[in-house]
mmCIF file of C-alpha atoms and ligand atoms in Angstrom:
data_model
loop_
_atom_site.group_PDB
_atom_site.id
_atom_site.type_symbol
_atom_site.label_atom_id
_atom_site.label_comp_id
_atom_site.label_asym_id
_atom_site.label_seq_id
_atom_site.Cartn_x
_atom_site.Cartn_y
_atom_site.Cartn_z
ATOM 1 C CA MET A 2 -12.315 -6.983 23.413
ATOM 2 C CA THR A 3 -9.489 -5.826 25.722
ATOM 3 C CA LYS A 4 -5.992 -6.971 24.475
ATOM 4 C CA PHE A 5 -2.790 -7.578 26.344
ATOM 5 C CA SER A 6 0.655 -8.910 25.393
ATOM 6 C CA ILE A 7 2.317 -10.941 28.006
ATOM 7 C CA ALA A 8 6.094 -11.817 28.066
ATOM 8 C CA VAL A 9 6.388 -15.446 29.158
ATOM 9 C CA THR A 10 9.600 -16.853 30.506
ATOM 10 C CA GLU A 11 9.031 -20.563 30.862
ATOM 11 C CA GLY A 12 12.058 -20.894 32.783
ATOM 12 C CA ASP A 13 13.762 -24.155 34.008
ATOM 13 C CA GLY A 14 12.955 -27.165 35.981
ATOM 14 C CA ILE A 15 9.308 -27.434 36.735
ATOM 15 C CA GLY A 16 8.971 -23.994 34.946
ATOM 16 C CA PRO A 17 7.595 -25.227 31.514
ATOM 17 C CA GLU A 18 5.059 -27.621 33.458
ATOM 18 C CA ILE A 19 3.770 -24.751 35.489
ATOM 19 C CA THR A 20 3.706 -22.350 32.796
ATOM 20 C CA ALA A 21 1.573 -24.457 30.573
ATOM 21 C CA GLU A 22 -1.068 -24.465 33.342
ATOM 22 C CA VAL A 23 -0.876 -20.553 33.429
ATOM 23 C CA ILE A 24 -1.591 -20.262 29.922
ATOM 24 C CA LYS A 25 -4.312 -22.690 30.041
ATOM 25 C CA VAL A 26 -6.070 -20.849 32.682
ATOM 26 C CA LEU A 27 -5.501 -17.443 31.094
ATOM 27 C CA LYS A 28 -6.849 -18.543 27.925
ATOM 28 C CA LYS A 29 -9.921 -19.774 29.676
ATOM 29 C CA VAL A 30 -10.530 -16.358 31.460
ATOM 30 C CA GLY A 31 -9.866 -14.574 28.128
ATOM 31 C CA GLU A 32 -12.602 -16.640 26.426
ATOM 32 C CA THR A 33 -15.142 -16.016 29.382
ATOM 33 C CA ASP A 34 -14.126 -12.439 29.989
ATOM 34 C CA ARG A 35 -13.394 -11.134 26.469
ATOM 35 C CA ILE A 36 -9.674 -10.494 26.919
ATOM 36 C CA GLU A 37 -7.317 -11.348 24.223
ATOM 37 C CA VAL A 38 -3.875 -12.431 25.322
ATOM 38 C CA GLU A 39 -0.913 -12.555 23.179
ATOM 39 C CA PHE A 40 1.861 -14.720 24.628
ATOM 40 C CA VAL A 41 5.365 -13.643 23.739
ATOM 41 C CA ASP A 42 8.234 -16.106 24.432
ATOM 42 C CA ALA A 43 10.872 -14.382 26.424
ATOM 43 C CA PRO A 44 13.641 -17.036 27.238
ATOM 44 C CA SER A 45 15.733 -16.610 30.306
ATOM 45 C CA GLY A 46 17.406 -18.814 32.591
ATOM 46 C CA GLY A 47 19.489 -21.849 32.388
ATOM 47 C CA ALA A 48 18.050 -23.166 29.360
ATOM 48 C CA ALA A 49 18.453 -19.797 27.653
ATOM 49 C CA TYR A 50 21.994 -19.634 28.816
ATOM 50 C CA LYS A 51 22.823 -23.083 27.173
ATOM 51 C CA LYS A 52 21.083 -21.925 23.915
ATOM 52 C CA TYR A 53 22.262 -18.333 23.674
ATOM 53 C CA GLY A 54 25.164 -18.166 26.033
ATOM 54 C CA ASN A 55 23.294 -15.690 28.121
ATOM 55 C CA ALA A 56 20.729 -16.143 30.990
ATOM 56 C CA LEU A 57 19.099 -12.823 30.307
ATOM 57 C CA PRO A 58 19.423 -12.115 26.462
ATOM 58 C CA ASP A 59 18.900 -8.515 25.408
ATOM 59 C CA ASP A 60 16.142 -9.478 23.242
ATOM 60 C CA THR A 61 14.315 -11.198 26.246
ATOM 61 C CA LEU A 62 14.875 -7.630 28.268
ATOM 62 C CA LYS A 63 13.552 -5.704 25.226
ATOM 63 C CA ILE A 64 10.317 -7.980 25.223
ATOM 64 C CA TYR A 65 10.051 -7.562 28.994
ATOM 65 C CA ARG A 66 10.033 -3.632 28.541
ATOM 66 C CA ASP A 67 7.633 -3.866 25.369
ATOM 67 C CA CYS A 68 4.970 -6.047 26.809
ATOM 68 C CA ASP A 69 2.119 -5.142 29.125
ATOM 69 C CA ALA A 70 3.264 -7.493 31.851
ATOM 70 C CA ILE A 71 5.523 -10.388 32.330
ATOM 71 C CA PHE A 72 4.899 -14.005 33.509
ATOM 72 C CA LYS A 73 8.156 -15.445 34.759
ATOM 73 C CA ALA A 74 8.312 -19.044 35.846
ATOM 74 C CA PRO A 75 11.355 -20.067 38.169
ATOM 75 C CA VAL A 76 14.950 -20.350 36.749
ATOM 76 C CA GLY A 77 17.932 -22.336 38.107
ATOM 77 C CA VAL A 78 19.611 -25.629 36.919
ATOM 78 C CA PRO A 79 21.602 -27.891 39.065
ATOM 79 C CA ASP A 80 24.321 -28.619 36.548
ATOM 80 C CA LEU A 81 25.764 -24.957 36.484
ATOM 81 C CA PRO A 82 27.378 -23.250 39.226
ATOM 82 C CA PRO A 83 24.859 -21.489 41.808
ATOM 83 C CA GLY A 84 24.504 -17.925 41.094
ATOM 84 C CA LEU A 85 25.514 -18.034 37.400
ATOM 85 C CA ILE A 86 21.971 -18.057 36.217
ATOM 86 C CA GLU A 87 20.153 -16.346 39.104
ATOM 87 C CA HIS A 88 22.278 -13.250 39.113
ATOM 88 C CA GLU A 89 21.360 -12.572 35.653
ATOM 89 C CA ALA A 90 17.952 -14.093 35.242
ATOM 90 C CA ILE A 91 16.503 -12.933 38.569
ATOM 91 C CA LEU A 92 18.571 -10.144 39.875
ATOM 92 C CA ARG A 93 19.484 -8.365 36.876
ATOM 93 C CA ALA A 94 16.150 -8.687 35.409
ATOM 94 C CA ARG A 95 14.708 -6.913 38.537
ATOM 95 C CA GLN A 96 17.277 -4.276 38.583
ATOM 96 C CA GLU A 97 17.142 -3.458 35.008
ATOM 97 C CA LEU A 98 13.333 -2.917 35.154
ATOM 98 C CA ASP A 99 13.843 -1.276 38.658
ATOM 99 C CA LEU A 100 11.117 -3.728 40.061
ATOM 100 C CA TYR A 101 11.665 -2.692 43.730
ATOM 101 C CA VAL A 102 8.659 -4.288 45.133
ATOM 102 C CA ASN A 103 8.416 -7.865 45.719
ATOM 103 C CA LEU A 104 4.955 -8.697 46.965
ATOM 104 C CA ARG A 105 4.246 -12.060 48.493
ATOM 105 C CA PRO A 106 0.755 -12.615 49.957
ATOM 106 C CA ALA A 107 0.103 -15.907 51.878
ATOM 107 C CA LYS A 108 -3.258 -16.855 53.116
ATOM 108 C CA ILE A 109 -5.170 -19.845 54.352
ATOM 109 C CA TYR A 110 -8.292 -20.163 52.678
ATOM 110 C CA PRO A 111 -11.355 -20.974 54.804
ATOM 111 C CA GLY A 112 -11.610 -24.840 55.090
ATOM 112 C CA MET A 113 -7.901 -25.386 54.022
ATOM 113 C CA GLU A 114 -6.574 -25.110 57.608
ATOM 114 C CA ASN A 115 -5.567 -28.737 57.314
ATOM 115 C CA LEU A 116 -2.799 -27.940 54.854
ATOM 116 C CA SER A 117 -1.002 -25.816 57.450
ATOM 117 C CA PRO A 118 1.644 -27.649 59.489
ATOM 118 C CA LEU A 119 0.619 -25.410 62.396
ATOM 119 C CA LYS A 120 -1.842 -26.505 65.060
ATOM 120 C CA ASP A 121 -5.470 -25.626 64.671
ATOM 121 C CA ARG A 122 -5.207 -23.384 67.809
ATOM 122 C CA VAL A 123 -2.463 -21.397 66.411
ATOM 123 C CA ILE A 124 -4.433 -20.568 63.151
ATOM 124 C CA ALA A 125 -7.789 -20.424 64.702
ATOM 125 C CA LYS A 126 -8.018 -16.736 63.725
ATOM 126 C CA GLY A 127 -6.789 -17.501 60.070
ATOM 127 C CA PHE A 128 -3.620 -16.532 58.493
ATOM 128 C CA ASP A 129 -3.364 -13.780 55.960
ATOM 129 C CA VAL A 130 0.118 -12.099 55.781
ATOM 130 C CA THR A 131 1.654 -10.169 53.086
ATOM 131 C CA ILE A 132 5.348 -9.880 52.645
ATOM 132 C CA VAL A 133 6.360 -6.644 51.175
ATOM 133 C CA ARG A 134 10.052 -7.362 50.220
ATOM 134 C CA GLU A 135 12.505 -4.592 49.063
ATOM 135 C CA ASN A 136 13.657 -5.980 45.706
ATOM 136 C CA SER A 137 16.363 -3.907 44.359
ATOM 137 C CA GLU A 138 19.053 -3.532 46.971
ATOM 138 C CA GLY A 139 20.249 -4.914 50.352
ATOM 139 C CA LEU A 140 22.447 -7.815 50.143
ATOM 140 C CA TYR A 141 21.063 -8.654 46.667
ATOM 141 C CA SER A 142 22.782 -5.593 45.253
ATOM 142 C CA ARG A 143 25.113 -7.829 43.147
ATOM 143 C CA ARG A 144 28.252 -6.033 44.680
ATOM 144 C CA GLY A 145 30.888 -8.150 46.258
ATOM 145 C CA THR A 146 34.131 -10.062 45.869
ATOM 146 C CA LYS A 147 35.215 -13.548 46.026
ATOM 147 C CA THR A 148 38.721 -14.852 46.104
ATOM 148 C CA ALA A 149 40.077 -17.987 47.251
ATOM 149 C CA ASP A 150 40.571 -16.799 50.961
ATOM 150 C CA ARG A 151 37.897 -14.362 51.252
ATOM 151 C CA ALA A 152 34.444 -13.299 50.116
ATOM 152 C CA THR A 153 32.244 -10.285 50.766
ATOM 153 C CA ASP A 154 28.775 -9.032 49.825
ATOM 154 C CA GLU A 155 28.035 -5.455 49.989
ATOM 155 C CA SER A 156 24.636 -4.697 51.507
ATOM 156 C CA VAL A 157 23.331 -1.393 49.884
ATOM 157 C CA PHE A 158 20.462 0.588 51.712
ATOM 158 C CA THR A 159 19.794 3.919 50.128
ATOM 159 C CA LYS A 160 17.199 6.663 51.343
ATOM 160 C CA ARG A 161 15.530 6.414 48.067
ATOM 161 C CA GLY A 162 15.484 2.469 48.107
ATOM 162 C CA VAL A 163 14.278 2.178 51.801
ATOM 163 C CA ASP A 164 11.823 5.004 51.796
ATOM 164 C CA ARG A 165 9.928 3.946 48.591
ATOM 165 C CA ILE A 166 9.433 0.291 49.761
ATOM 166 C CA ILE A 167 8.084 1.367 53.231
ATOM 167 C CA ARG A 168 5.793 3.832 51.595
ATOM 168 C CA PHE A 169 4.648 1.160 49.467
ATOM 169 C CA ALA A 170 3.827 -1.116 52.209
ATOM 170 C CA PHE A 171 1.613 1.304 53.952
ATOM 171 C CA ASP A 172 -0.080 2.429 50.750
ATOM 172 C CA TYR A 173 -0.775 -1.207 50.022
ATOM 173 C CA ALA A 174 -1.956 -1.803 53.551
ATOM 174 C CA ARG A 175 -4.354 1.082 53.251
ATOM 175 C CA LYS A 176 -5.747 -0.170 49.904
ATOM 176 C CA ALA A 177 -6.107 -3.686 51.067
ATOM 177 C CA GLY A 178 -7.829 -2.295 54.211
ATOM 178 C CA LYS A 179 -5.174 -3.465 56.660
ATOM 179 C CA THR A 180 -4.654 -1.731 60.005
ATOM 180 C CA LYS A 181 -1.208 -2.972 60.959
ATOM 181 C CA VAL A 182 2.341 -2.688 59.233
ATOM 182 C CA THR A 183 5.222 -4.715 60.885
ATOM 183 C CA SER A 184 8.835 -3.844 59.854
ATOM 184 C CA VAL A 185 11.426 -6.524 60.254
ATOM 185 C CA ASP A 186 15.185 -5.922 60.563
ATOM 186 C CA LYS A 187 18.245 -6.750 62.602
ATOM 187 C CA ALA A 188 18.884 -3.286 64.012
ATOM 188 C CA ASN A 189 20.409 -4.714 67.068
ATOM 189 C CA ILE A 190 23.403 -5.872 65.012
ATOM 190 C CA LEU A 191 23.483 -4.284 61.485
ATOM 191 C CA PHE A 192 24.023 -0.655 60.575
ATOM 192 C CA THR A 193 21.948 -1.148 57.570
ATOM 193 C CA SER A 194 19.124 -2.399 59.867
ATOM 194 C CA GLN A 195 19.551 0.693 62.138
ATOM 195 C CA TYR A 196 19.205 2.974 58.961
ATOM 196 C CA TRP A 197 16.234 0.971 57.898
ATOM 197 C CA ARG A 198 14.437 1.124 61.255
ATOM 198 C CA SER A 199 15.040 4.998 61.456
ATOM 199 C CA ARG A 200 13.510 5.374 58.174
ATOM 200 C CA PHE A 201 10.602 3.365 59.111
ATOM 201 C CA GLU A 202 9.980 5.467 62.144
ATOM 202 C CA GLU A 203 10.061 8.489 60.198
ATOM 203 C CA ILE A 204 7.792 7.408 57.310
ATOM 204 C CA LYS A 205 5.192 5.933 59.586
ATOM 205 C CA LYS A 206 4.418 9.425 60.893
ATOM 206 C CA GLU A 207 2.996 10.123 57.216
ATOM 207 C CA TYR A 208 0.570 7.230 57.787
ATOM 208 C CA PRO A 209 -1.316 7.928 61.032
ATOM 209 C CA GLY A 210 -4.031 5.321 61.967
ATOM 210 C CA PHE A 211 -1.915 2.376 61.492
ATOM 211 C CA GLU A 212 -0.678 0.024 64.196
ATOM 212 C CA THR A 213 3.040 -0.363 63.771
ATOM 213 C CA GLU A 214 5.966 -2.311 65.329
ATOM 214 C CA SER A 215 9.528 -3.090 64.512
ATOM 215 C CA ILE A 216 10.766 -6.713 65.179
ATOM 216 C CA TYR A 217 14.206 -8.383 64.795
ATOM 217 C CA VAL A 218 14.109 -10.961 62.109
ATOM 218 C CA ASP A 219 15.245 -13.948 64.299
ATOM 219 C CA ALA A 220 12.328 -13.118 66.550
ATOM 220 C CA MET A 221 10.023 -12.675 63.678
ATOM 221 C CA SER A 222 10.801 -16.222 62.359
ATOM 222 C CA GLN A 223 9.321 -17.751 65.392
ATOM 223 C CA TYR A 224 6.388 -15.298 66.135
ATOM 224 C CA LEU A 225 5.210 -16.266 62.615
ATOM 225 C CA ILE A 226 4.689 -19.867 63.780
ATOM 226 C CA ARG A 227 3.798 -18.927 67.271
ATOM 227 C CA CYS A 228 1.304 -16.185 67.147
ATOM 228 C CA PRO A 229 0.693 -15.491 63.182
ATOM 229 C CA GLU A 230 -2.632 -13.678 64.005
ATOM 230 C CA ARG A 231 -0.457 -10.688 64.904
ATOM 231 C CA TYR A 232 0.710 -9.942 61.550
ATOM 232 C CA GLN A 233 -0.953 -8.549 58.387
ATOM 233 C CA VAL A 234 1.445 -6.527 56.114
ATOM 234 C CA VAL A 235 5.311 -7.284 56.860
ATOM 235 C CA VAL A 236 7.838 -4.968 55.247
ATOM 236 C CA THR A 237 11.472 -5.937 55.219
ATOM 237 C CA ASP A 238 14.817 -6.004 53.350
ATOM 238 C CA ASN A 239 15.666 -8.214 50.324
ATOM 239 C CA MET A 240 17.435 -10.998 52.339
ATOM 240 C CA PHE A 241 15.119 -11.280 55.234
ATOM 241 C CA GLY A 242 11.956 -11.101 52.748
ATOM 242 C CA ASP A 243 13.380 -13.917 50.841
ATOM 243 C CA ILE A 244 13.544 -15.952 53.817
ATOM 244 C CA LEU A 245 10.383 -15.119 55.695
ATOM 245 C CA SER A 246 8.408 -15.370 52.634
ATOM 246 C CA ASP A 247 9.457 -19.184 52.427
ATOM 247 C CA GLU A 248 8.190 -19.522 55.907
ATOM 248 C CA THR A 249 4.782 -17.861 55.130
ATOM 249 C CA ALA A 250 4.287 -20.171 52.172
ATOM 250 C CA GLN A 251 5.154 -23.339 54.197
ATOM 251 C CA ILE A 252 2.561 -22.003 56.939
ATOM 252 C CA ILE A 253 -0.121 -21.923 54.334
ATOM 253 C CA GLY A 254 0.766 -25.402 53.301
ATOM 254 C CA SER A 255 3.527 -25.565 50.465
ATOM 255 C CA LEU A 256 5.748 -23.454 48.493
ATOM 256 C CA GLY A 257 3.522 -24.231 45.588
ATOM 257 C CA LEU A 258 0.878 -22.213 46.971
ATOM 258 C CA CYS A 259 2.555 -18.947 47.364
ATOM 259 C CA ALA A 260 2.220 -16.229 44.472
ATOM 260 C CA GLY A 261 4.436 -13.350 44.086
ATOM 261 C CA ALA A 262 4.742 -9.994 42.104
ATOM 262 C CA ASN A 263 7.773 -8.020 41.151
ATOM 263 C CA LEU A 264 6.547 -4.294 40.688
ATOM 264 C CA ASN A 265 7.415 -0.735 39.945
ATOM 265 C CA PRO A 266 4.191 1.191 40.670
ATOM 266 C CA GLU A 267 5.576 4.482 39.101
ATOM 267 C CA THR A 268 6.629 3.028 35.643
ATOM 268 C CA LYS A 269 3.724 0.375 35.761
ATOM 269 C CA THR A 270 5.948 -2.517 35.361
ATOM 270 C CA GLY A 271 5.017 -5.890 36.690
ATOM 271 C CA MET A 272 6.695 -9.284 36.486
ATOM 272 C CA PHE A 273 4.644 -12.122 38.150
ATOM 273 C CA GLU A 274 6.335 -15.317 39.355
ATOM 274 C CA PRO A 275 5.747 -17.865 42.060
ATOM 275 C CA ILE A 276 7.864 -17.649 44.862
ATOM 276 C CA HIS A 277 9.406 -20.967 44.721
ATOM 277 C CA GLY A 278 12.495 -22.118 42.602
ATOM 278 C CA SER A 279 12.681 -24.397 39.736
ATOM 279 C CA ALA A 280 12.400 -27.711 41.844
ATOM 280 C CA PRO A 281 14.910 -29.604 39.938
ATOM 281 C CA ASP A 282 14.108 -32.662 42.290
ATOM 282 C CA ILE A 283 10.676 -33.100 40.863
ATOM 283 C CA ALA A 284 11.202 -31.508 37.304
ATOM 284 C CA GLY A 285 9.828 -33.483 34.392
ATOM 285 C CA LYS A 286 7.726 -35.535 36.339
ATOM 286 C CA GLY A 287 4.342 -33.733 35.985
ATOM 287 C CA ILE A 288 3.697 -33.486 39.668
ATOM 288 C CA ALA A 289 4.534 -29.864 40.410
ATOM 289 C CA ASN A 290 1.665 -27.679 42.174
ATOM 290 C CA PRO A 291 0.908 -24.980 39.596
ATOM 291 C CA ILE A 292 -1.220 -23.032 41.999
ATOM 292 C CA SER A 293 1.518 -20.582 42.954
ATOM 293 C CA ALA A 294 2.093 -19.799 39.337
ATOM 294 C CA ILE A 295 -1.768 -19.458 38.561
ATOM 295 C CA LEU A 296 -2.218 -17.185 41.462
ATOM 296 C CA SER A 297 0.692 -15.074 40.203
ATOM 297 C CA ALA A 298 -1.061 -14.766 36.939
ATOM 298 C CA ALA A 299 -4.222 -13.719 38.883
ATOM 299 C CA MET A 300 -2.162 -11.041 40.403
ATOM 300 C CA MET A 301 -1.184 -10.149 37.026
ATOM 301 C CA LEU A 302 -4.729 -9.796 35.692
ATOM 302 C CA ASP A 303 -5.466 -7.463 38.737
ATOM 303 C CA PHE A 304 -2.268 -5.443 37.728
ATOM 304 C CA LEU A 305 -3.743 -5.156 34.231
ATOM 305 C CA GLY A 306 -6.956 -3.614 35.629
ATOM 306 C CA GLN A 307 -8.911 -6.892 35.249
ATOM 307 C CA ALA A 308 -9.653 -7.290 38.932
ATOM 308 C CA LYS A 309 -12.804 -9.141 38.204
ATOM 309 C CA SER A 310 -11.062 -11.771 36.148
ATOM 310 C CA ALA A 311 -8.422 -11.796 38.763
ATOM 311 C CA SER A 312 -10.845 -12.777 41.497
ATOM 312 C CA LYS A 313 -12.409 -15.373 39.217
ATOM 313 C CA VAL A 314 -9.144 -17.207 38.819
ATOM 314 C CA GLU A 315 -8.473 -17.141 42.462
ATOM 315 C CA ALA A 316 -11.983 -18.206 43.205
ATOM 316 C CA ALA A 317 -11.334 -21.171 40.735
ATOM 317 C CA VAL A 318 -8.291 -22.293 42.573
ATOM 318 C CA GLN A 319 -10.030 -22.047 45.807
ATOM 319 C CA LYS A 320 -13.104 -23.953 44.424
ATOM 320 C CA ALA A 321 -10.818 -26.631 43.173
ATOM 321 C CA LEU A 322 -9.208 -27.182 46.590
ATOM 322 C CA ALA A 323 -12.481 -27.179 48.174
ATOM 323 C CA ASP A 324 -13.674 -29.814 46.041
ATOM 324 C CA GLY A 325 -10.811 -32.104 47.051
ATOM 325 C CA CYS A 326 -8.326 -31.507 44.034
ATOM 326 C CA ARG A 327 -4.934 -31.804 45.378
ATOM 327 C CA THR A 328 -1.326 -32.150 43.952
ATOM 328 C CA GLY A 329 1.258 -34.229 45.478
ATOM 329 C CA ASP A 330 2.960 -31.819 47.781
ATOM 330 C CA ILE A 331 -0.495 -30.998 49.487
ATOM 331 C CA ALA A 332 -2.138 -34.378 49.302
ATOM 332 C CA GLN A 333 -1.617 -35.391 53.035
ATOM 333 C CA GLY A 334 -2.735 -38.941 51.856
ATOM 334 C CA MET A 335 -5.596 -37.824 49.719
ATOM 335 C CA PRO A 336 -5.492 -38.982 46.026
ATOM 336 C CA TRP A 337 -3.958 -36.177 43.905
ATOM 337 C CA LEU A 338 -3.711 -35.096 40.310
ATOM 338 C CA PRO A 339 -0.780 -34.606 38.050
ATOM 339 C CA THR A 340 0.004 -30.849 37.344
ATOM 340 C CA SER A 341 -1.805 -30.778 33.996
ATOM 341 C CA LYS A 342 -4.985 -32.440 35.448
ATOM 342 C CA PHE A 343 -4.992 -29.974 38.368
ATOM 343 C CA GLY A 344 -4.667 -27.293 35.695
ATOM 344 C CA ASP A 345 -7.758 -28.615 33.917
ATOM 345 C CA GLU A 346 -9.738 -28.601 37.136
ATOM 346 C CA VAL A 347 -9.039 -24.905 37.844
ATOM 347 C CA ALA A 348 -9.772 -24.026 34.272
ATOM 348 C CA LYS A 349 -13.050 -25.996 34.422
ATOM 349 C CA ARG A 350 -14.017 -23.820 37.381
ATOM 350 C CA ILE A 351 -13.600 -20.492 35.848
HETATM 351 P P1 NAI B 11 12.684 -24.546 45.261
HETATM 352 O O1 NAI B 11 11.678 -23.620 45.730
HETATM 353 O O2 NAI B 11 13.034 -24.969 43.788
HETATM 354 O O3 NAI B 11 12.500 -26.200 45.933
HETATM 355 C C1 NAI B 11 12.309 -26.190 47.330
HETATM 356 C C2 NAI B 11 11.561 -27.407 47.593
HETATM 357 O O4 NAI B 11 10.001 -27.145 47.408
HETATM 358 C C3 NAI B 11 11.759 -28.782 46.732
HETATM 359 O O5 NAI B 11 11.586 -29.925 47.493
HETATM 360 C C4 NAI B 11 10.635 -28.714 45.688
HETATM 361 O O6 NAI B 11 10.530 -29.894 45.032
HETATM 362 C C5 NAI B 11 9.541 -28.135 46.313
HETATM 363 N N1 NAI B 11 8.754 -27.265 45.597
HETATM 364 C C6 NAI B 11 9.005 -25.964 45.034
HETATM 365 N N2 NAI B 11 8.031 -25.625 44.094
HETATM 366 C C7 NAI B 11 7.124 -26.615 44.264
HETATM 367 C C8 NAI B 11 5.878 -26.748 43.447
HETATM 368 N N3 NAI B 11 5.414 -25.733 42.702
HETATM 369 N N4 NAI B 11 5.315 -27.686 43.711
HETATM 370 C C9 NAI B 11 5.614 -28.760 44.466
HETATM 371 N N5 NAI B 11 6.729 -28.723 45.146
HETATM 372 C C10 NAI B 11 7.576 -27.520 45.110
HETATM 373 O O7 NAI B 11 14.191 -24.332 45.902
HETATM 374 P P2 NAI B 11 15.714 -24.571 45.664
HETATM 375 O O8 NAI B 11 15.590 -26.152 45.583
HETATM 376 O O9 NAI B 11 16.407 -24.045 46.754
HETATM 377 O O10 NAI B 11 15.965 -24.100 44.324
HETATM 378 C C11 NAI B 11 16.245 -24.613 43.013
HETATM 379 C C12 NAI B 11 16.526 -23.706 41.912
HETATM 380 O O11 NAI B 11 15.455 -22.750 41.769
HETATM 381 C C13 NAI B 11 17.839 -23.025 42.412
HETATM 382 O O12 NAI B 11 18.642 -22.832 41.266
HETATM 383 C C14 NAI B 11 17.539 -21.678 42.930
HETATM 384 O O13 NAI B 11 18.418 -20.730 42.796
HETATM 385 C C15 NAI B 11 16.431 -21.415 41.941
HETATM 386 N N6 NAI B 11 15.393 -20.306 42.414
HETATM 387 C C16 NAI B 11 14.820 -19.384 41.562
HETATM 388 C C17 NAI B 11 13.723 -18.550 41.888
HETATM 389 C C18 NAI B 11 13.332 -17.710 40.910
HETATM 390 O O14 NAI B 11 13.460 -17.913 39.624
HETATM 391 N N7 NAI B 11 12.589 -16.631 41.083
HETATM 392 C C19 NAI B 11 13.285 -18.402 43.143
HETATM 393 C C20 NAI B 11 14.125 -19.366 44.185
HETATM 394 C C21 NAI B 11 14.889 -20.317 43.826
HETATM 395 MG MG1 MG B 12 13.634 -17.307 47.684
#
């Protein structure tokens, strides 16, 4: 029996609903694959703020550090000022644990092309793009000022920060059998992007054999919907990665389909969370799509060295979709299941 402890942040909005499905699926795969998972409650986000006066309590940070991996549902509540929760529970958590990689794979499963808003001819060659987003600095460094007349954000790019994420992207691409790495920046305008681009040019020399290119972010946003087959692994800064990964998620059909991992490969720390937010507009209705959360948990199993179990979970999601199971966001006129029933269908197929 293999044993793991998983820190679980239920989060806000749809967080608890999708977390329940993750736990259901992990318990099921635990039974079939002889993995014993201990779930440790790690409160963080708006609910935690209201209860403890702190969106990222010290105890939670300790649990994050002590457990083998972290599953985090999205946080953020509409009745508190924007940023109050997110700065602590998202940005500070990532910074405290130095989770400098934000990995966001998005692919259209064979047969699921109809979920994409793109025309068949555009995705005829499939869609399989992973955004490798720098996750610890850039515009999200939490350095800035705000007065009644003026606000600033400091965008921090360090050699250490930029080099390590670009190297990660190439290492990831190599491991995944990819042949091309695309760097996205705004080097025609931003000093930070010029620095980023020069580091990309330098580091790519360490990885001969890859096709590489640098693209401006505004151009990239349209190439992704015009000629997505050109892209495989896309490495970019914190802000651009945040935006482009919502775009790739929508290309495969919904934010509810796209998994994410926050990683530090050196300290072997991993926090796994869907790329979407707490979706307060649909919270409490039992209609959220749990796939992004479940696929994030699959990435977590892989990180924990359980590649076979991870593939099983992904295959179960794929099978449920192929069998016609849908949630409301991806129904397109088909009958659809509430969150919990969809989770049952995935668990059943493991
Ligand atoms: P959002 O991603 O929560 O929602 C955008 C749209 O997508 C909404 O219409 C929502 O209903 C839909 N959607 C999202 N996830 C879905 C799912 N699983 N199934 C079906 N539909 C889904 O983005 P929004 O509204 O900008 O943010 C809401 C809150 O979440 C904010 O407080 C924001 O700061 C926070 N947030 C937290 C993140 C995190 O914890 N990592 C990441 C992104 C946003
Ligand atoms: Mg985002």
